Amino acid sequence: MADTRGRIPTVIADGVHVIYKVHGSGSRKGGATAALSRIFSREPAPGIREVHAVKGVTFTAYKGEAIGLIGSNGSGKSTLLAAIAGLQPVARGRIFSHGQPSLLGVNAALMNDLTGERNVVLGGLAMGMSKQQIHERYQDIVDFSGINEKGDFISLPMRTYSSGMGARLRFSIAAAKDHDVLMIDEALATGDAAFQRRSQARIEQLRQQAGTVFLVSHGINTVRETCDRAIWLEAGVMRMDGPAAEVCDAYEAFTAGR
């Protein structure tokens, strides 16, 4: 256990459970009387099931940390980040945060029919940047994303972008602002080696400015190279929390033995 004396917490998850409902293909016969009966008995509606995505997760994140979230597909990593960002309600437990965590901040604000240029402005405004700040940082955002290296893509609608180009632009907009807590979901897997190096350097800069970075990645080497701490989730349960190298080694041993 690391010595946490004198360190300032940025996120505290205390016994967090996240349960959400999904629509299935099941069907159940019955008319209005049967539906009313289900309402009074609090029975789930036909074809809806509950998914217990995060199960009693507890941890404390501190200023200056870069924390990797690893685990199999469907293990609850992205759901946990959404809960920390306030985008997913918590069924039980509590989450405390310093300021407003940003989940790569701008997905909801970017619009496929608008140009990349317009989306930089909208994304910056959605993250709380002023028009002056966006104007000052605009060229750096475009250069950081690298989407103009093979043409003037920033002036084209985002629907013409590949998924990787769109993800790089979103990360570039988010990275243009200083964050108390920045959560990144798989963005570093979308670029070439040069973009990944720029991204890792920006994450290190955020840490040095006393920010906290969470990184979800299926690339174990990315977590090793970028993060000093890792949390391993499996089927919604936290299996391990500790130094990134140790947690990544344990996870790789687990996956190799399956």
mmCIF file of N, CA and C in Angstrom, residues 69-169:
data_model
loop_
_atom_site.group_PDB
_atom_site.id
_atom_site.type_symbol
_atom_site.label_atom_id
_atom_site.label_comp_id
_atom_site.label_asym_id
_atom_site.label_seq_id
_atom_site.Cartn_x
_atom_site.Cartn_y
_atom_site.Cartn_z
ATOM 1 N N LEU A 69 -7.313 1.775 -16.192
ATOM 2 C CA LEU A 69 -8.370 0.818 -15.897
ATOM 3 C C LEU A 69 -8.282 -0.305 -16.919
ATOM 4 N N ILE A 70 -8.067 -1.522 -16.437
ATOM 5 C CA ILE A 70 -7.911 -2.660 -17.336
ATOM 6 C C ILE A 70 -8.915 -3.736 -16.959
ATOM 7 N N GLY A 71 -9.135 -4.665 -17.881
ATOM 8 C CA GLY A 71 -10.083 -5.750 -17.656
ATOM 9 C C GLY A 71 -10.661 -6.213 -18.973
ATOM 10 N N SER A 72 -11.338 -7.347 -18.928
ATOM 11 C CA SER A 72 -11.937 -7.916 -20.129
ATOM 12 C C SER A 72 -13.064 -7.028 -20.649
ATOM 13 N N ASN A 73 -13.481 -7.272 -21.882
ATOM 14 C CA ASN A 73 -14.645 -6.571 -22.423
ATOM 15 C C ASN A 73 -15.855 -6.814 -21.524
ATOM 16 N N GLY A 74 -16.601 -5.741 -21.245
ATOM 17 C CA GLY A 74 -17.772 -5.880 -20.400
ATOM 18 C C GLY A 74 -17.485 -5.961 -18.921
ATOM 19 N N SER A 75 -16.268 -5.592 -18.522
ATOM 20 C CA SER A 75 -15.900 -5.702 -17.110
ATOM 21 C C SER A 75 -16.348 -4.507 -16.277
ATOM 22 N N GLY A 76 -16.862 -3.447 -16.914
ATOM 23 C CA GLY A 76 -17.379 -2.304 -16.174
ATOM 24 C C GLY A 76 -16.500 -1.077 -16.188
ATOM 25 N N LYS A 77 -15.425 -1.075 -16.978
ATOM 26 C CA LYS A 77 -14.469 0.033 -16.969
ATOM 27 C C LYS A 77 -15.123 1.339 -17.433
ATOM 28 N N SER A 78 -15.714 1.314 -18.613
ATOM 29 C CA SER A 78 -16.328 2.529 -19.159
ATOM 30 C C SER A 78 -17.524 2.968 -18.319
ATOM 31 N N THR A 79 -18.273 2.007 -17.794
ATOM 32 C CA THR A 79 -19.416 2.342 -16.939
ATOM 33 C C THR A 79 -18.954 3.052 -15.680
ATOM 34 N N LEU A 80 -17.848 2.597 -15.100
ATOM 35 C CA LEU A 80 -17.319 3.245 -13.897
ATOM 36 C C LEU A 80 -16.901 4.679 -14.195
ATOM 37 N N LEU A 81 -16.248 4.907 -15.325
ATOM 38 C CA LEU A 81 -15.858 6.271 -15.688
ATOM 39 C C LEU A 81 -17.085 7.156 -15.879
ATOM 40 N N ALA A 82 -18.115 6.602 -16.529
ATOM 41 C CA ALA A 82 -19.342 7.380 -16.740
ATOM 42 C C ALA A 82 -19.986 7.749 -15.405
ATOM 43 N N ALA A 83 -19.907 6.849 -14.430
ATOM 44 C CA ALA A 83 -20.453 7.139 -13.103
ATOM 45 C C ALA A 83 -19.646 8.238 -12.412
ATOM 46 N N ILE A 84 -18.329 8.189 -12.526
ATOM 47 C CA ILE A 84 -17.487 9.226 -11.920
ATOM 48 C C ILE A 84 -17.788 10.581 -12.547
ATOM 49 N N ALA A 85 -18.049 10.589 -13.860
ATOM 50 C CA ALA A 85 -18.343 11.837 -14.564
ATOM 51 C C ALA A 85 -19.757 12.342 -14.310
ATOM 52 N N GLY A 86 -20.569 11.548 -13.603
ATOM 53 C CA GLY A 86 -21.944 11.952 -13.341
ATOM 54 C C GLY A 86 -22.892 11.660 -14.487
ATOM 55 N N LEU A 87 -22.456 10.851 -15.457
ATOM 56 C CA LEU A 87 -23.281 10.526 -16.620
ATOM 57 C C LEU A 87 -24.068 9.239 -16.430
ATOM 58 N N GLN A 88 -23.745 8.483 -15.391
ATOM 59 C CA GLN A 88 -24.420 7.223 -15.104
ATOM 60 C C GLN A 88 -24.777 7.194 -13.623
ATOM 61 N N PRO A 89 -26.044 7.051 -13.274
ATOM 62 C CA PRO A 89 -26.420 7.065 -11.856
ATOM 63 C C PRO A 89 -25.855 5.870 -11.104
ATOM 64 N N VAL A 90 -25.576 6.086 -9.833
ATOM 65 C CA VAL A 90 -25.065 5.046 -8.941
ATOM 66 C C VAL A 90 -26.237 4.439 -8.178
ATOM 67 N N ALA A 91 -26.340 3.109 -8.201
ATOM 68 C CA ALA A 91 -27.435 2.432 -7.503
ATOM 69 C C ALA A 91 -27.196 2.397 -5.998
ATOM 70 N N ARG A 92 -25.955 2.097 -5.609
ATOM 71 C CA ARG A 92 -25.570 2.102 -4.193
ATOM 72 C C ARG A 92 -24.150 2.618 -4.082
ATOM 73 N N GLY A 93 -23.797 3.101 -2.887
ATOM 74 C CA GLY A 93 -22.475 3.679 -2.684
ATOM 75 C C GLY A 93 -22.466 5.154 -3.065
ATOM 76 N N ARG A 94 -21.283 5.762 -2.986
ATOM 77 C CA ARG A 94 -21.182 7.190 -3.277
ATOM 78 C C ARG A 94 -19.867 7.485 -3.996
ATOM 79 N N ILE A 95 -19.897 8.568 -4.785
ATOM 80 C CA ILE A 95 -18.701 9.054 -5.466
ATOM 81 C C ILE A 95 -18.497 10.513 -5.088
ATOM 82 N N PHE A 96 -17.304 10.838 -4.637
ATOM 83 C CA PHE A 96 -16.940 12.214 -4.315
ATOM 84 C C PHE A 96 -15.841 12.632 -5.288
ATOM 85 N N SER A 97 -15.922 13.853 -5.805
ATOM 86 C CA SER A 97 -14.906 14.314 -6.743
ATOM 87 C C SER A 97 -14.562 15.765 -6.478
ATOM 88 N N HIS A 98 -13.327 16.121 -6.838
ATOM 89 C CA HIS A 98 -12.849 17.493 -6.737
ATOM 90 C C HIS A 98 -13.121 18.166 -8.069
ATOM 91 N N GLY A 99 -14.055 19.131 -8.097
ATOM 92 C CA GLY A 99 -14.424 19.767 -9.351
ATOM 93 C C GLY A 99 -15.294 18.835 -10.181
ATOM 94 N N GLN A 100 -15.380 19.097 -11.464
ATOM 95 C CA GLN A 100 -16.200 18.298 -12.372
ATOM 96 C C GLN A 100 -15.299 17.449 -13.260
ATOM 97 N N PRO A 101 -15.273 16.131 -13.046
ATOM 98 C CA PRO A 101 -14.465 15.277 -13.914
ATOM 99 C C PRO A 101 -14.938 15.360 -15.361
ATOM 100 N N SER A 102 -13.997 15.269 -16.295
ATOM 101 C CA SER A 102 -14.318 15.328 -17.720
ATOM 102 C C SER A 102 -14.037 13.982 -18.355
ATOM 103 N N LEU A 103 -15.060 13.378 -18.972
ATOM 104 C CA LEU A 103 -14.901 12.096 -19.656
ATOM 105 C C LEU A 103 -14.614 12.378 -21.125
ATOM 106 N N LEU A 104 -13.368 12.650 -21.402
ATOM 107 C CA LEU A 104 -12.915 13.061 -22.738
ATOM 108 C C LEU A 104 -13.851 14.108 -23.302
ATOM 109 N N GLY A 105 -14.503 14.758 -22.449
ATOM 110 C CA GLY A 105 -15.341 15.911 -22.437
ATOM 111 C C GLY A 105 -16.354 16.185 -23.498
ATOM 112 N N VAL A 106 -16.183 15.805 -24.770
ATOM 113 C CA VAL A 106 -16.945 16.505 -25.795
ATOM 114 C C VAL A 106 -17.735 15.609 -26.733
ATOM 115 N N ASN A 107 -17.876 14.318 -26.441
ATOM 116 C CA ASN A 107 -18.564 13.425 -27.374
ATOM 117 C C ASN A 107 -19.952 13.922 -27.741
ATOM 118 N N ALA A 108 -20.719 14.369 -26.742
ATOM 119 C CA ALA A 108 -22.102 14.770 -26.998
ATOM 120 C C ALA A 108 -22.171 16.062 -27.803
ATOM 121 N N ALA A 109 -21.112 16.858 -27.765
ATOM 122 C CA ALA A 109 -21.151 18.166 -28.412
ATOM 123 C C ALA A 109 -20.761 18.097 -29.883
ATOM 124 N N LEU A 110 -19.992 17.106 -30.274
ATOM 125 C CA LEU A 110 -19.522 17.053 -31.654
ATOM 126 C C LEU A 110 -20.622 16.558 -32.588
ATOM 127 N N MET A 111 -20.749 17.204 -33.743
ATOM 128 C CA MET A 111 -21.843 16.927 -34.666
ATOM 129 C C MET A 111 -21.284 16.521 -36.025
ATOM 130 N N ASN A 112 -21.725 15.377 -36.510
ATOM 131 C CA ASN A 112 -21.167 14.804 -37.738
ATOM 132 C C ASN A 112 -21.366 15.679 -38.961
ATOM 133 N N ASP A 113 -22.454 16.451 -39.016
ATOM 134 C CA ASP A 113 -22.729 17.247 -40.203
ATOM 135 C C ASP A 113 -21.996 18.582 -40.208
ATOM 136 N N LEU A 114 -21.342 18.925 -39.091
ATOM 137 C CA LEU A 114 -20.568 20.166 -39.032
ATOM 138 C C LEU A 114 -19.096 19.876 -39.318
ATOM 139 N N THR A 115 -18.384 20.901 -39.742
ATOM 140 C CA THR A 115 -16.958 20.733 -40.039
ATOM 141 C C THR A 115 -16.172 20.508 -38.755
ATOM 142 N N GLY A 116 -14.979 19.994 -38.927
ATOM 143 C CA GLY A 116 -14.094 19.844 -37.777
ATOM 144 C C GLY A 116 -13.834 21.177 -37.112
ATOM 145 N N GLU A 117 -13.683 22.226 -37.918
ATOM 146 C CA GLU A 117 -13.437 23.559 -37.386
ATOM 147 C C GLU A 117 -14.563 24.001 -36.449
ATOM 148 N N ARG A 118 -15.817 23.833 -36.889
ATOM 149 C CA ARG A 118 -16.958 24.210 -36.066
ATOM 150 C C ARG A 118 -17.033 23.345 -34.814
ATOM 151 N N ASN A 119 -16.661 22.088 -34.935
ATOM 152 C CA ASN A 119 -16.705 21.195 -33.785
ATOM 153 C C ASN A 119 -15.640 21.534 -32.747
ATOM 154 N N VAL A 120 -14.502 22.048 -33.207
ATOM 155 C CA VAL A 120 -13.498 22.509 -32.239
ATOM 156 C C VAL A 120 -14.087 23.617 -31.373
ATOM 157 N N VAL A 121 -14.799 24.551 -32.018
ATOM 158 C CA VAL A 121 -15.415 25.653 -31.267
ATOM 159 C C VAL A 121 -16.484 25.126 -30.311
ATOM 160 N N LEU A 122 -17.388 24.281 -30.825
ATOM 161 C CA LEU A 122 -18.464 23.746 -29.992
ATOM 162 C C LEU A 122 -17.918 22.905 -28.854
ATOM 163 N N GLY A 123 -16.940 22.063 -29.150
ATOM 164 C CA GLY A 123 -16.353 21.212 -28.114
ATOM 165 C C GLY A 123 -15.669 22.031 -27.038
ATOM 166 N N GLY A 124 -14.950 23.066 -27.445
ATOM 167 C CA GLY A 124 -14.293 23.935 -26.475
ATOM 168 C C GLY A 124 -15.294 24.644 -25.587
ATOM 169 N N LEU A 125 -16.377 25.148 -26.179
ATOM 170 C CA LEU A 125 -17.417 25.821 -25.394
ATOM 171 C C LEU A 125 -18.078 24.840 -24.423
ATOM 172 N N ALA A 126 -18.302 23.598 -24.886
ATOM 173 C CA ALA A 126 -18.931 22.594 -24.031
ATOM 174 C C ALA A 126 -18.065 22.255 -22.823
ATOM 175 N N MET A 127 -16.758 22.431 -22.962
ATOM 176 C CA MET A 127 -15.848 22.143 -21.856
ATOM 177 C C MET A 127 -15.594 23.357 -20.983
ATOM 178 N N GLY A 128 -16.265 24.465 -21.280
ATOM 179 C CA GLY A 128 -16.136 25.640 -20.430
ATOM 180 C C GLY A 128 -15.053 26.616 -20.852
ATOM 181 N N MET A 129 -14.495 26.439 -22.046
ATOM 182 C CA MET A 129 -13.494 27.381 -22.533
ATOM 183 C C MET A 129 -14.197 28.606 -23.109
ATOM 184 N N SER A 130 -13.554 29.763 -22.997
ATOM 185 C CA SER A 130 -14.101 30.977 -23.593
ATOM 186 C C SER A 130 -13.779 31.000 -25.083
ATOM 187 N N LYS A 131 -14.473 31.855 -25.835
ATOM 188 C CA LYS A 131 -14.187 31.989 -27.263
ATOM 189 C C LYS A 131 -12.760 32.447 -27.492
ATOM 190 N N GLN A 132 -12.268 33.309 -26.614
ATOM 191 C CA GLN A 132 -10.893 33.781 -26.736
ATOM 192 C C GLN A 132 -9.902 32.642 -26.533
ATOM 193 N N GLN A 133 -10.158 31.796 -25.521
ATOM 194 C CA GLN A 133 -9.280 30.652 -25.277
ATOM 195 C C GLN A 133 -9.288 29.693 -26.462
ATOM 196 N N ILE A 134 -10.476 29.452 -27.035
ATOM 197 C CA ILE A 134 -10.561 28.563 -28.195
ATOM 198 C C ILE A 134 -9.784 29.153 -29.364
ATOM 199 N N HIS A 135 -9.931 30.455 -29.591
ATOM 200 C CA HIS A 135 -9.208 31.115 -30.685
ATOM 201 C C HIS A 135 -7.695 30.973 -30.489
ATOM 202 N N GLU A 136 -7.236 31.162 -29.259
ATOM 203 C CA GLU A 136 -5.797 31.098 -28.983
ATOM 204 C C GLU A 136 -5.242 29.686 -29.146
ATOM 205 N N ARG A 137 -6.066 28.675 -28.873
ATOM 206 C CA ARG A 137 -5.582 27.296 -28.860
ATOM 207 C C ARG A 137 -6.000 26.511 -30.100
ATOM 208 N N TYR A 138 -6.724 27.156 -30.992
ATOM 209 C CA TYR A 138 -7.293 26.452 -32.139
ATOM 210 C C TYR A 138 -6.223 25.733 -32.959
ATOM 211 N N GLN A 139 -5.183 26.448 -33.369
ATOM 212 C CA GLN A 139 -4.171 25.831 -34.234
ATOM 213 C C GLN A 139 -3.438 24.711 -33.518
ATOM 214 N N ASP A 140 -3.195 24.873 -32.232
ATOM 215 C CA ASP A 140 -2.543 23.806 -31.468
ATOM 216 C C ASP A 140 -3.415 22.556 -31.430
ATOM 217 N N ILE A 141 -4.730 22.748 -31.301
ATOM 218 C CA ILE A 141 -5.654 21.607 -31.284
ATOM 219 C C ILE A 141 -5.589 20.850 -32.610
ATOM 220 N N VAL A 142 -5.636 21.596 -33.719
ATOM 221 C CA VAL A 142 -5.601 20.971 -35.040
ATOM 222 C C VAL A 142 -4.271 20.261 -35.256
ATOM 223 N N ASP A 143 -3.175 20.930 -34.912
ATOM 224 C CA ASP A 143 -1.852 20.327 -35.099
ATOM 225 C C ASP A 143 -1.687 19.079 -34.237
ATOM 226 N N PHE A 144 -2.174 19.147 -32.998
ATOM 227 C CA PHE A 144 -2.044 18.015 -32.088
ATOM 228 C C PHE A 144 -2.787 16.793 -32.642
ATOM 229 N N SER A 145 -3.983 17.019 -33.201
ATOM 230 C CA SER A 145 -4.792 15.904 -33.707
ATOM 231 C C SER A 145 -4.161 15.231 -34.918
ATOM 232 N N GLY A 146 -3.419 16.001 -35.709
ATOM 233 C CA GLY A 146 -2.779 15.447 -36.900
ATOM 234 C C GLY A 146 -3.722 15.175 -38.052
ATOM 235 N N ILE A 147 -4.991 15.625 -37.955
ATOM 236 C CA ILE A 147 -5.955 15.263 -39.006
ATOM 237 C C ILE A 147 -5.735 16.046 -40.293
ATOM 238 N N ASN A 148 -4.929 17.109 -40.256
ATOM 239 C CA ASN A 148 -4.672 17.891 -41.469
ATOM 240 C C ASN A 148 -3.371 17.504 -42.152
ATOM 241 N N GLU A 149 -2.730 16.460 -41.667
ATOM 242 C CA GLU A 149 -1.431 16.097 -42.226
ATOM 243 C C GLU A 149 -1.542 15.589 -43.665
ATOM 244 N N LYS A 150 -2.732 15.066 -44.040
ATOM 245 C CA LYS A 150 -2.909 14.530 -45.387
ATOM 246 C C LYS A 150 -4.011 15.257 -46.146
ATOM 247 N N GLY A 151 -4.227 16.503 -45.796
ATOM 248 C CA GLY A 151 -5.244 17.287 -46.476
ATOM 249 C C GLY A 151 -5.961 18.203 -45.508
ATOM 250 N N ASP A 152 -6.810 19.057 -46.051
ATOM 251 C CA ASP A 152 -7.504 20.048 -45.228
ATOM 252 C C ASP A 152 -8.793 19.453 -44.660
ATOM 253 N N PHE A 153 -8.645 18.414 -43.835
ATOM 254 C CA PHE A 153 -9.817 17.729 -43.294
ATOM 255 C C PHE A 153 -10.562 18.562 -42.271
ATOM 256 N N ILE A 154 -9.888 19.516 -41.629
ATOM 257 C CA ILE A 154 -10.548 20.296 -40.590
ATOM 258 C C ILE A 154 -11.707 21.113 -41.155
ATOM 259 N N SER A 155 -11.689 21.378 -42.475
ATOM 260 C CA SER A 155 -12.762 22.152 -43.102
ATOM 261 C C SER A 155 -13.870 21.268 -43.661
ATOM 262 N N LEU A 156 -13.751 19.941 -43.488
ATOM 263 C CA LEU A 156 -14.757 19.003 -43.990
ATOM 264 C C LEU A 156 -15.683 18.556 -42.861
ATOM 265 N N PRO A 157 -16.895 18.105 -43.195
ATOM 266 C CA PRO A 157 -17.803 17.584 -42.154
ATOM 267 C C PRO A 157 -17.190 16.368 -41.461
ATOM 268 N N MET A 158 -17.496 16.226 -40.180
ATOM 269 C CA MET A 158 -16.911 15.115 -39.436
ATOM 270 C C MET A 158 -17.401 13.756 -39.911
ATOM 271 N N ARG A 159 -18.540 13.713 -40.622
ATOM 272 C CA ARG A 159 -19.013 12.430 -41.153
ATOM 273 C C ARG A 159 -18.059 11.875 -42.211
ATOM 274 N N THR A 160 -17.153 12.714 -42.745
ATOM 275 C CA THR A 160 -16.174 12.237 -43.710
ATOM 276 C C THR A 160 -14.922 11.683 -43.038
ATOM 277 N N TYR A 161 -14.831 11.811 -41.703
ATOM 278 C CA TYR A 161 -13.646 11.352 -40.980
ATOM 279 C C TYR A 161 -13.732 9.851 -40.716
ATOM 280 N N SER A 162 -12.585 9.218 -40.631
ATOM 281 C CA SER A 162 -12.537 7.859 -40.097
ATOM 282 C C SER A 162 -12.799 7.924 -38.594
ATOM 283 N N SER A 163 -13.114 6.784 -37.975
ATOM 284 C CA SER A 163 -13.361 6.769 -36.535
ATOM 285 C C SER A 163 -12.116 7.211 -35.773
ATOM 286 N N GLY A 164 -10.939 6.853 -36.279
ATOM 287 C CA GLY A 164 -9.703 7.259 -35.624
ATOM 288 C C GLY A 164 -9.481 8.755 -35.674
ATOM 289 N N MET A 165 -9.779 9.370 -36.818
ATOM 290 C CA MET A 165 -9.626 10.817 -36.936
ATOM 291 C C MET A 165 -10.559 11.544 -35.977
ATOM 292 N N GLY A 166 -11.813 11.080 -35.903
ATOM 293 C CA GLY A 166 -12.754 11.705 -34.985
ATOM 294 C C GLY A 166 -12.304 11.583 -33.538
ATOM 295 N N ALA A 167 -11.808 10.403 -33.155
ATOM 296 C CA ALA A 167 -11.357 10.196 -31.776
ATOM 297 C C ALA A 167 -10.144 11.063 -31.469
ATOM 298 N N ARG A 168 -9.235 11.212 -32.439
ATOM 299 C CA ARG A 168 -8.048 12.048 -32.205
ATOM 300 C C ARG A 168 -8.435 13.509 -32.024
ATOM 301 N N LEU A 169 -9.428 13.974 -32.818
ATOM 302 C CA LEU A 169 -9.861 15.359 -32.661
ATOM 303 C C LEU A 169 -10.519 15.562 -31.300
#
